[in-house]
Amino acid sequence: DTEVTQTPKHLVMGMTNKKSLKCEQHMGHRAMYWYKQKAKKPPELMFVYSYEKLSINESVPSRFSPECPNSSLLNLHLHALQPEDSALYLCASRGPMNTEAFFGQGTRLTVV
Amino acid sequence: GENVEQHPSTLSVQEGDSAVIKCTYSDSASNYFPWYKQELGKGPQLIIDIRSNVGEKKDQRIAVTLNKTAKHFSLHITETQPEDSAVYFCAASMPGSRLTFGEGTQLTVNP
């Protein structure tokens, strides 16, 4: 099973709302990632968790707050977002060293 | 850091023809090169990958070649079908490091 599951698939939120994106994998991968993808662009790395600890934060604004409750779950908490934050948010997981990375189907986020 | 360039940005072929997408990378320490297919509204799907100790890998109609000396790798799709239409991303990775993506190629297969 190489599935990474993301919920919800679509999310519309106002600029004052608080919402969370969820990601789950059961491949035993200990590295999990959040990416942001704009139309016609490659995925852009936001955060990396390794063994449930935040190892990389690509200078992402504090209105995005990641959380890794356990080795299978990854959350992205959203608060006070801006319209320019509208994008496809992708979760990915990867095994040790240079093994394959698998992506979820993404959450299409629209900030109004 | 690593830099990956991908060409062409758009590619249109007739059904049944072959399609080739090329990528170059900058850091000779990179040793893992995956290709992803992304259909509209979906996440990237890993379709094939190659490691630096191998020159070529094939999976049915899809093949990837790697030239370490020239630091470039290519995706070859034979007997293209309309369902092959998508955006394709190449990527490169050094040991224990993140994936660096190319800018993507929009492939259109015309029936």
PDB file of N, CA, C and O in Angstrom, chain B residues 34-96:
ATOM      1  N   PRO B  34      13.526  10.649  -9.576  1.00  0.00           N
ATOM      2  CA  PRO B  34      12.166  10.168  -9.846  1.00  0.00           C
ATOM      3  C   PRO B  34      11.455  11.023 -10.881  1.00  0.00           C
ATOM      4  O   PRO B  34      11.807  12.181 -11.103  1.00  0.00           O
ATOM      5  N   TRP B  35      10.437  10.433 -11.487  1.00  0.00           N
ATOM      6  CA  TRP B  35       9.530  11.149 -12.383  1.00  0.00           C
ATOM      7  C   TRP B  35       8.110  11.023 -11.835  1.00  0.00           C
ATOM      8  O   TRP B  35       7.683   9.933 -11.450  1.00  0.00           O
ATOM      9  N   TYR B  36       7.405  12.156 -11.849  1.00  0.00           N
ATOM     10  CA  TYR B  36       6.027  12.181 -11.366  1.00  0.00           C
ATOM     11  C   TYR B  36       5.100  12.627 -12.490  1.00  0.00           C
ATOM     12  O   TYR B  36       5.443  13.504 -13.286  1.00  0.00           O
ATOM     13  N   LYS B  37       3.915  12.031 -12.500  1.00  0.00           N
ATOM     14  CA  LYS B  37       2.842  12.430 -13.418  1.00  0.00           C
ATOM     15  C   LYS B  37       1.742  13.067 -12.584  1.00  0.00           C
ATOM     16  O   LYS B  37       1.328  12.505 -11.578  1.00  0.00           O
ATOM     17  N   GLN B  38       1.299  14.245 -12.984  1.00  0.00           N
ATOM     18  CA  GLN B  38       0.243  14.901 -12.237  1.00  0.00           C
ATOM     19  C   GLN B  38      -0.918  15.247 -13.163  1.00  0.00           C
ATOM     20  O   GLN B  38      -0.769  16.061 -14.073  1.00  0.00           O
ATOM     21  N   GLU B  39      -2.042  14.613 -12.918  1.00  0.00           N
ATOM     22  CA  GLU B  39      -3.258  14.917 -13.657  1.00  0.00           C
ATOM     23  C   GLU B  39      -3.979  16.074 -12.974  1.00  0.00           C
ATOM     24  O   GLU B  39      -3.775  16.343 -11.780  1.00  0.00           O
ATOM     25  N   LEU B  40      -4.830  16.726 -13.732  1.00  0.00           N
ATOM     26  CA  LEU B  40      -5.506  17.921 -13.248  1.00  0.00           C
ATOM     27  C   LEU B  40      -6.286  17.636 -11.967  1.00  0.00           C
ATOM     28  O   LEU B  40      -7.076  16.688 -11.908  1.00  0.00           O
ATOM     29  N   GLY B  41      -6.032  18.431 -10.937  1.00  0.00           N
ATOM     30  CA  GLY B  41      -6.755  18.292  -9.682  1.00  0.00           C
ATOM     31  C   GLY B  41      -6.283  17.160  -8.786  1.00  0.00           C
ATOM     32  O   GLY B  41      -6.911  16.871  -7.761  1.00  0.00           O
ATOM     33  N   LYS B  42      -5.183  16.507  -9.172  1.00  0.00           N
ATOM     34  CA  LYS B  42      -4.685  15.379  -8.374  1.00  0.00           C
ATOM     35  C   LYS B  42      -3.258  15.642  -7.897  1.00  0.00           C
ATOM     36  O   LYS B  42      -2.589  16.571  -8.352  1.00  0.00           O
ATOM     37  N   GLY B  43      -2.810  14.797  -6.971  1.00  0.00           N
ATOM     38  CA  GLY B  43      -1.444  14.902  -6.504  1.00  0.00           C
ATOM     39  C   GLY B  43      -0.472  14.221  -7.462  1.00  0.00           C
ATOM     40  O   GLY B  43      -0.875  13.414  -8.300  1.00  0.00           O
ATOM     41  N   PRO B  44       0.816  14.540  -7.372  1.00  0.00           N
ATOM     42  CA  PRO B  44       1.808  13.894  -8.232  1.00  0.00           C
ATOM     43  C   PRO B  44       1.881  12.397  -7.936  1.00  0.00           C
ATOM     44  O   PRO B  44       1.885  11.977  -6.774  1.00  0.00           O
ATOM     45  N   GLN B  45       1.953  11.610  -9.001  1.00  0.00           N
ATOM     46  CA  GLN B  45       2.035  10.159  -8.896  1.00  0.00           C
ATOM     47  C   GLN B  45       3.399   9.699  -9.389  1.00  0.00           C
ATOM     48  O   GLN B  45       3.793  10.001 -10.524  1.00  0.00           O
ATOM     49  N   LEU B  46       4.122   8.980  -8.550  1.00  0.00           N
ATOM     50  CA  LEU B  46       5.426   8.440  -8.951  1.00  0.00           C
ATOM     51  C   LEU B  46       5.228   7.389 -10.044  1.00  0.00           C
ATOM     52  O   LEU B  46       4.500   6.417  -9.854  1.00  0.00           O
ATOM     53  N   ILE B  47       5.860   7.609 -11.207  1.00  0.00           N
ATOM     54  CA  ILE B  47       5.677   6.655 -12.309  1.00  0.00           C
ATOM     55  C   ILE B  47       6.921   5.823 -12.579  1.00  0.00           C
ATOM     56  O   ILE B  47       6.821   4.682 -13.038  1.00  0.00           O
ATOM     57  N   ILE B  48       8.092   6.355 -12.323  1.00  0.00           N
ATOM     58  CA  ILE B  48       9.316   5.615 -12.507  1.00  0.00           C
ATOM     59  C   ILE B  48      10.434   6.389 -11.835  1.00  0.00           C
ATOM     60  O   ILE B  48      10.348   7.614 -11.674  1.00  0.00           O
ATOM     61  N   ASP B  49      11.479   5.699 -11.436  1.00  0.00           N
ATOM     62  CA  ASP B  49      12.627   6.380 -10.850  1.00  0.00           C
ATOM     63  C   ASP B  49      13.891   5.625 -11.226  1.00  0.00           C
ATOM     64  O   ASP B  49      13.845   4.481 -11.691  1.00  0.00           O
ATOM     65  N   ILE B  50      15.031   6.286 -11.045  1.00  0.00           N
ATOM     66  CA  ILE B  50      16.306   5.654 -11.358  1.00  0.00           C
ATOM     67  C   ILE B  50      17.346   6.141 -10.365  1.00  0.00           C
ATOM     68  O   ILE B  50      17.289   7.283  -9.897  1.00  0.00           O
ATOM     69  N   ARG B  51      18.269   5.255 -10.045  1.00  0.00           N
ATOM     70  CA  ARG B  51      19.350   5.619  -9.139  1.00  0.00           C
ATOM     71  C   ARG B  51      20.649   5.702  -9.918  1.00  0.00           C
ATOM     72  O   ARG B  51      20.767   5.157 -11.014  1.00  0.00           O
ATOM     73  N   SER B  52      21.642   6.350  -9.306  1.00  0.00           N
ATOM     74  CA  SER B  52      22.844   6.700 -10.068  1.00  0.00           C
ATOM     75  C   SER B  52      23.710   5.510 -10.433  1.00  0.00           C
ATOM     76  O   SER B  52      24.635   5.653 -11.230  1.00  0.00           O
ATOM     77  N   ASN B  53      23.422   4.346  -9.869  1.00  0.00           N
ATOM     78  CA  ASN B  53      24.221   3.170 -10.225  1.00  0.00           C
ATOM     79  C   ASN B  53      23.629   2.410 -11.417  1.00  0.00           C
ATOM     80  O   ASN B  53      24.106   1.335 -11.771  1.00  0.00           O
ATOM     81  N   VAL B  54      22.589   3.001 -12.045  1.00  0.00           N
ATOM     82  CA  VAL B  54      21.903   2.364 -13.166  1.00  0.00           C
ATOM     83  C   VAL B  54      21.814   3.361 -14.308  1.00  0.00           C
ATOM     84  O   VAL B  54      21.607   4.553 -14.075  1.00  0.00           O
ATOM     85  N   GLY B  55      21.974   2.895 -15.554  1.00  0.00           N
ATOM     86  CA  GLY B  55      21.925   3.810 -16.691  1.00  0.00           C
ATOM     87  C   GLY B  55      20.560   3.905 -17.348  1.00  0.00           C
ATOM     88  O   GLY B  55      20.234   4.914 -17.973  1.00  0.00           O
ATOM     89  N   GLU B  56      19.768   2.837 -17.194  1.00  0.00           N
ATOM     90  CA  GLU B  56      18.464   2.828 -17.847  1.00  0.00           C
ATOM     91  C   GLU B  56      17.513   1.923 -17.067  1.00  0.00           C
ATOM     92  O   GLU B  56      17.933   0.917 -16.492  1.00  0.00           O
ATOM     93  N   LYS B  57      16.244   2.318 -17.078  1.00  0.00           N
ATOM     94  CA  LYS B  57      15.224   1.500 -16.413  1.00  0.00           C
ATOM     95  C   LYS B  57      13.952   1.592 -17.241  1.00  0.00           C
ATOM     96  O   LYS B  57      13.613   2.666 -17.744  1.00  0.00           O
ATOM     97  N   LYS B  58      13.262   0.456 -17.368  1.00  0.00           N
ATOM     98  CA  LYS B  58      12.073   0.434 -18.217  1.00  0.00           C
ATOM     99  C   LYS B  58      10.907  -0.214 -17.481  1.00  0.00           C
ATOM    100  O   LYS B  58      11.101  -1.167 -16.723  1.00  0.00           O
ATOM    101  N   ASP B  59       9.718   0.326 -17.701  1.00  0.00           N
ATOM    102  CA  ASP B  59       8.508  -0.254 -17.139  1.00  0.00           C
ATOM    103  C   ASP B  59       7.419  -0.116 -18.186  1.00  0.00           C
ATOM    104  O   ASP B  59       6.824   0.938 -18.351  1.00  0.00           O
ATOM    105  N   GLN B  60       7.194  -1.173 -18.928  1.00  0.00           N
ATOM    106  CA  GLN B  60       6.210  -1.211 -20.011  1.00  0.00           C
ATOM    107  C   GLN B  60       6.497  -0.105 -21.018  1.00  0.00           C
ATOM    108  O   GLN B  60       7.546  -0.130 -21.665  1.00  0.00           O
ATOM    109  N   ARG B  61       5.628   0.891 -21.169  1.00  0.00           N
ATOM    110  CA  ARG B  61       5.823   1.925 -22.200  1.00  0.00           C
ATOM    111  C   ARG B  61       6.699   3.082 -21.718  1.00  0.00           C
ATOM    112  O   ARG B  61       6.951   4.022 -22.474  1.00  0.00           O
ATOM    113  N   ILE B  62       7.134   3.023 -20.483  1.00  0.00           N
ATOM    114  CA  ILE B  62       7.888   4.129 -19.900  1.00  0.00           C
ATOM    115  C   ILE B  62       9.330   3.692 -19.631  1.00  0.00           C
ATOM    116  O   ILE B  62       9.550   2.577 -19.134  1.00  0.00           O
ATOM    117  N   ALA B  63      10.270   4.563 -19.951  1.00  0.00           N
ATOM    118  CA  ALA B  63      11.673   4.284 -19.675  1.00  0.00           C
ATOM    119  C   ALA B  63      12.346   5.568 -19.219  1.00  0.00           C
ATOM    120  O   ALA B  63      11.927   6.677 -19.578  1.00  0.00           O
ATOM    121  N   VAL B  64      13.363   5.408 -18.411  1.00  0.00           N
ATOM    122  CA  VAL B  64      14.173   6.540 -17.987  1.00  0.00           C
ATOM    123  C   VAL B  64      15.638   6.200 -18.234  1.00  0.00           C
ATOM    124  O   VAL B  64      16.062   5.064 -18.001  1.00  0.00           O
ATOM    125  N   THR B  65      16.388   7.183 -18.745  1.00  0.00           N
ATOM    126  CA  THR B  65      17.818   7.006 -18.957  1.00  0.00           C
ATOM    127  C   THR B  65      18.557   8.056 -18.149  1.00  0.00           C
ATOM    128  O   THR B  65      18.049   9.159 -17.904  1.00  0.00           O
ATOM    129  N   LEU B  66      19.749   7.709 -17.710  1.00  0.00           N
ATOM    130  CA  LEU B  66      20.565   8.597 -16.897  1.00  0.00           C
ATOM    131  C   LEU B  66      21.980   8.648 -17.454  1.00  0.00           C
ATOM    132  O   LEU B  66      22.594   7.599 -17.678  1.00  0.00           O
ATOM    133  N   ASN B  67      22.485   9.858 -17.645  1.00  0.00           N
ATOM    134  CA  ASN B  67      23.878  10.063 -18.045  1.00  0.00           C
ATOM    135  C   ASN B  67      24.548  10.856 -16.937  1.00  0.00           C
ATOM    136  O   ASN B  67      24.393  12.078 -16.839  1.00  0.00           O
ATOM    137  N   LYS B  68      25.275  10.157 -16.067  1.00  0.00           N
ATOM    138  CA  LYS B  68      25.886  10.813 -14.909  1.00  0.00           C
ATOM    139  C   LYS B  68      26.972  11.798 -15.312  1.00  0.00           C
ATOM    140  O   LYS B  68      27.159  12.834 -14.687  1.00  0.00           O
ATOM    141  N   THR B  69      27.691  11.463 -16.358  1.00  0.00           N
ATOM    142  CA  THR B  69      28.792  12.332 -16.787  1.00  0.00           C
ATOM    143  C   THR B  69      28.262  13.687 -17.228  1.00  0.00           C
ATOM    144  O   THR B  69      28.785  14.736 -16.866  1.00  0.00           O
ATOM    145  N   ALA B  70      27.195  13.646 -18.009  1.00  0.00           N
ATOM    146  CA  ALA B  70      26.602  14.874 -18.519  1.00  0.00           C
ATOM    147  C   ALA B  70      25.605  15.478 -17.541  1.00  0.00           C
ATOM    148  O   ALA B  70      25.093  16.577 -17.755  1.00  0.00           O
ATOM    149  N   LYS B  71      25.280  14.755 -16.484  1.00  0.00           N
ATOM    150  CA  LYS B  71      24.294  15.184 -15.474  1.00  0.00           C
ATOM    151  C   LYS B  71      22.946  15.474 -16.125  1.00  0.00           C
ATOM    152  O   LYS B  71      22.354  16.544 -15.935  1.00  0.00           O
ATOM    153  N   HIS B  72      22.471  14.518 -16.923  1.00  0.00           N
ATOM    154  CA  HIS B  72      21.112  14.658 -17.413  1.00  0.00           C
ATOM    155  C   HIS B  72      20.396  13.313 -17.450  1.00  0.00           C
ATOM    156  O   HIS B  72      21.024  12.259 -17.512  1.00  0.00           O
ATOM    157  N   PHE B  73      19.079  13.381 -17.349  1.00  0.00           N
ATOM    158  CA  PHE B  73      18.250  12.193 -17.383  1.00  0.00           C
ATOM    159  C   PHE B  73      16.980  12.500 -18.168  1.00  0.00           C
ATOM    160  O   PHE B  73      16.573  13.662 -18.271  1.00  0.00           O
ATOM    161  N   SER B  74      16.409  11.467 -18.746  1.00  0.00           N
ATOM    162  CA  SER B  74      15.287  11.666 -19.668  1.00  0.00           C
ATOM    163  C   SER B  74      14.193  10.635 -19.426  1.00  0.00           C
ATOM    164  O   SER B  74      14.471   9.502 -19.036  1.00  0.00           O
ATOM    165  N   LEU B  75      12.965  11.071 -19.689  1.00  0.00           N
ATOM    166  CA  LEU B  75      11.800  10.182 -19.635  1.00  0.00           C
ATOM    167  C   LEU B  75      11.347   9.914 -21.062  1.00  0.00           C
ATOM    168  O   LEU B  75      11.187  10.842 -21.858  1.00  0.00           O
ATOM    169  N   HIS B  76      11.151   8.652 -21.374  1.00  0.00           N
ATOM    170  CA  HIS B  76      10.707   8.253 -22.701  1.00  0.00           C
ATOM    171  C   HIS B  76       9.374   7.523 -22.556  1.00  0.00           C
ATOM    172  O   HIS B  76       9.275   6.544 -21.800  1.00  0.00           O
ATOM    173  N   ILE B  77       8.358   7.991 -23.282  1.00  0.00           N
ATOM    174  CA  ILE B  77       7.066   7.310 -23.301  1.00  0.00           C
ATOM    175  C   ILE B  77       6.807   6.871 -24.742  1.00  0.00           C
ATOM    176  O   ILE B  77       6.803   7.702 -25.665  1.00  0.00           O
ATOM    177  N   THR B  78       6.632   5.586 -24.942  1.00  0.00           N
ATOM    178  CA  THR B  78       6.356   5.073 -26.282  1.00  0.00           C
ATOM    179  C   THR B  78       4.855   4.792 -26.441  1.00  0.00           C
ATOM    180  O   THR B  78       4.131   4.656 -25.448  1.00  0.00           O
ATOM    181  N   GLU B  79       4.427   4.727 -27.688  1.00  0.00           N
ATOM    182  CA  GLU B  79       3.022   4.410 -28.015  1.00  0.00           C
ATOM    183  C   GLU B  79       2.067   5.224 -27.143  1.00  0.00           C
ATOM    184  O   GLU B  79       1.203   4.684 -26.462  1.00  0.00           O
ATOM    185  N   THR B  80       2.231   6.530 -27.179  1.00  0.00           N
ATOM    186  CA  THR B  80       1.455   7.397 -26.302  1.00  0.00           C
ATOM    187  C   THR B  80      -0.046   7.236 -26.518  1.00  0.00           C
ATOM    188  O   THR B  80      -0.526   6.973 -27.636  1.00  0.00           O
ATOM    189  N   GLN B  81      -0.774   7.425 -25.419  1.00  0.00           N
ATOM    190  CA  GLN B  81      -2.227   7.322 -25.422  1.00  0.00           C
ATOM    191  C   GLN B  81      -2.804   8.605 -24.828  1.00  0.00           C
ATOM    192  O   GLN B  81      -2.124   9.294 -24.056  1.00  0.00           O
ATOM    193  N   PRO B  82      -4.060   8.937 -25.148  1.00  0.00           N
ATOM    194  CA  PRO B  82      -4.642  10.182 -24.599  1.00  0.00           C
ATOM    195  C   PRO B  82      -4.562  10.260 -23.074  1.00  0.00           C
ATOM    196  O   PRO B  82      -4.376  11.350 -22.517  1.00  0.00           O
ATOM    197  N   GLU B  83      -4.636   9.118 -22.406  1.00  0.00           N
ATOM    198  CA  GLU B  83      -4.565   9.129 -20.938  1.00  0.00           C
ATOM    199  C   GLU B  83      -3.171   9.433 -20.402  1.00  0.00           C
ATOM    200  O   GLU B  83      -2.990   9.605 -19.195  1.00  0.00           O
ATOM    201  N   ASP B  84      -2.195   9.515 -21.297  1.00  0.00           N
ATOM    202  CA  ASP B  84      -0.856   9.952 -20.889  1.00  0.00           C
ATOM    203  C   ASP B  84      -0.795  11.477 -20.747  1.00  0.00           C
ATOM    204  O   ASP B  84       0.182  12.013 -20.215  1.00  0.00           O
ATOM    205  N   SER B  85      -1.803  12.180 -21.235  1.00  0.00           N
ATOM    206  CA  SER B  85      -1.838  13.636 -21.135  1.00  0.00           C
ATOM    207  C   SER B  85      -1.855  14.055 -19.662  1.00  0.00           C
ATOM    208  O   SER B  85      -2.711  13.614 -18.889  1.00  0.00           O
ATOM    209  N   ALA B  86      -0.890  14.877 -19.280  1.00  0.00           N
ATOM    210  CA  ALA B  86      -0.731  15.296 -17.879  1.00  0.00           C
ATOM    211  C   ALA B  86       0.483  16.221 -17.815  1.00  0.00           C
ATOM    212  O   ALA B  86       1.155  16.462 -18.817  1.00  0.00           O
ATOM    213  N   VAL B  87       0.771  16.706 -16.600  1.00  0.00           N
ATOM    214  CA  VAL B  87       2.023  17.421 -16.355  1.00  0.00           C
ATOM    215  C   VAL B  87       3.012  16.431 -15.743  1.00  0.00           C
ATOM    216  O   VAL B  87       2.664  15.684 -14.820  1.00  0.00           O
ATOM    217  N   TYR B  88       4.202  16.413 -16.281  1.00  0.00           N
ATOM    218  CA  TYR B  88       5.249  15.514 -15.800  1.00  0.00           C
ATOM    219  C   TYR B  88       6.352  16.344 -15.137  1.00  0.00           C
ATOM    220  O   TYR B  88       6.814  17.346 -15.690  1.00  0.00           O
ATOM    221  N   PHE B  89       6.752  15.931 -13.937  1.00  0.00           N
ATOM    222  CA  PHE B  89       7.831  16.583 -13.209  1.00  0.00           C
ATOM    223  C   PHE B  89       8.987  15.611 -13.029  1.00  0.00           C
ATOM    224  O   PHE B  89       8.779  14.462 -12.604  1.00  0.00           O
ATOM    225  N   CYS B  90      10.198  16.068 -13.308  1.00  0.00           N
ATOM    226  CA  CYS B  90      11.374  15.317 -12.918  1.00  0.00           C
ATOM    227  C   CYS B  90      11.861  15.882 -11.581  1.00  0.00           C
ATOM    228  O   CYS B  90      11.483  16.993 -11.178  1.00  0.00           O
ATOM    229  N   ALA B  91      12.684  15.132 -10.895  1.00  0.00           N
ATOM    230  CA  ALA B  91      13.238  15.588  -9.626  1.00  0.00           C
ATOM    231  C   ALA B  91      14.591  14.927  -9.410  1.00  0.00           C
ATOM    232  O   ALA B  91      14.898  13.895 -10.025  1.00  0.00           O
ATOM    233  N   ALA B  92      15.384  15.532  -8.538  1.00  0.00           N
ATOM    234  CA  ALA B  92      16.683  14.969  -8.179  1.00  0.00           C
ATOM    235  C   ALA B  92      16.851  15.100  -6.680  1.00  0.00           C
ATOM    236  O   ALA B  92      16.328  16.028  -6.052  1.00  0.00           O
ATOM    237  N   SER B  93      17.601  14.164  -6.117  1.00  0.00           N
ATOM    238  CA  SER B  93      17.795  14.163  -4.675  1.00  0.00           C
ATOM    239  C   SER B  93      19.182  13.641  -4.324  1.00  0.00           C
ATOM    240  O   SER B  93      19.640  12.642  -4.896  1.00  0.00           O
ATOM    241  N   MET B  94      19.825  14.327  -3.379  1.00  0.00           N
ATOM    242  CA  MET B  94      21.078  13.825  -2.823  1.00  0.00           C
ATOM    243  C   MET B  94      20.746  12.923  -1.636  1.00  0.00           C
ATOM    244  O   MET B  94      19.639  12.993  -1.111  1.00  0.00           O
ATOM    245  N   PRO B  95      21.684  12.087  -1.211  1.00  0.00           N
ATOM    246  CA  PRO B  95      21.407  11.199  -0.073  1.00  0.00           C
ATOM    247  C   PRO B  95      20.906  11.965   1.140  1.00  0.00           C
ATOM    248  O   PRO B  95      21.545  12.930   1.583  1.00  0.00           O
ATOM    249  N   GLY B  96      19.764  11.554   1.672  1.00  0.00           N
ATOM    250  CA  GLY B  96      19.212  12.158   2.877  1.00  0.00           C
ATOM    251  C   GLY B  96      18.689  13.560   2.699  1.00  0.00           C
ATOM    252  O   GLY B  96      18.398  14.246   3.680  1.00  0.00           O
TER     253      GLY B  96
END
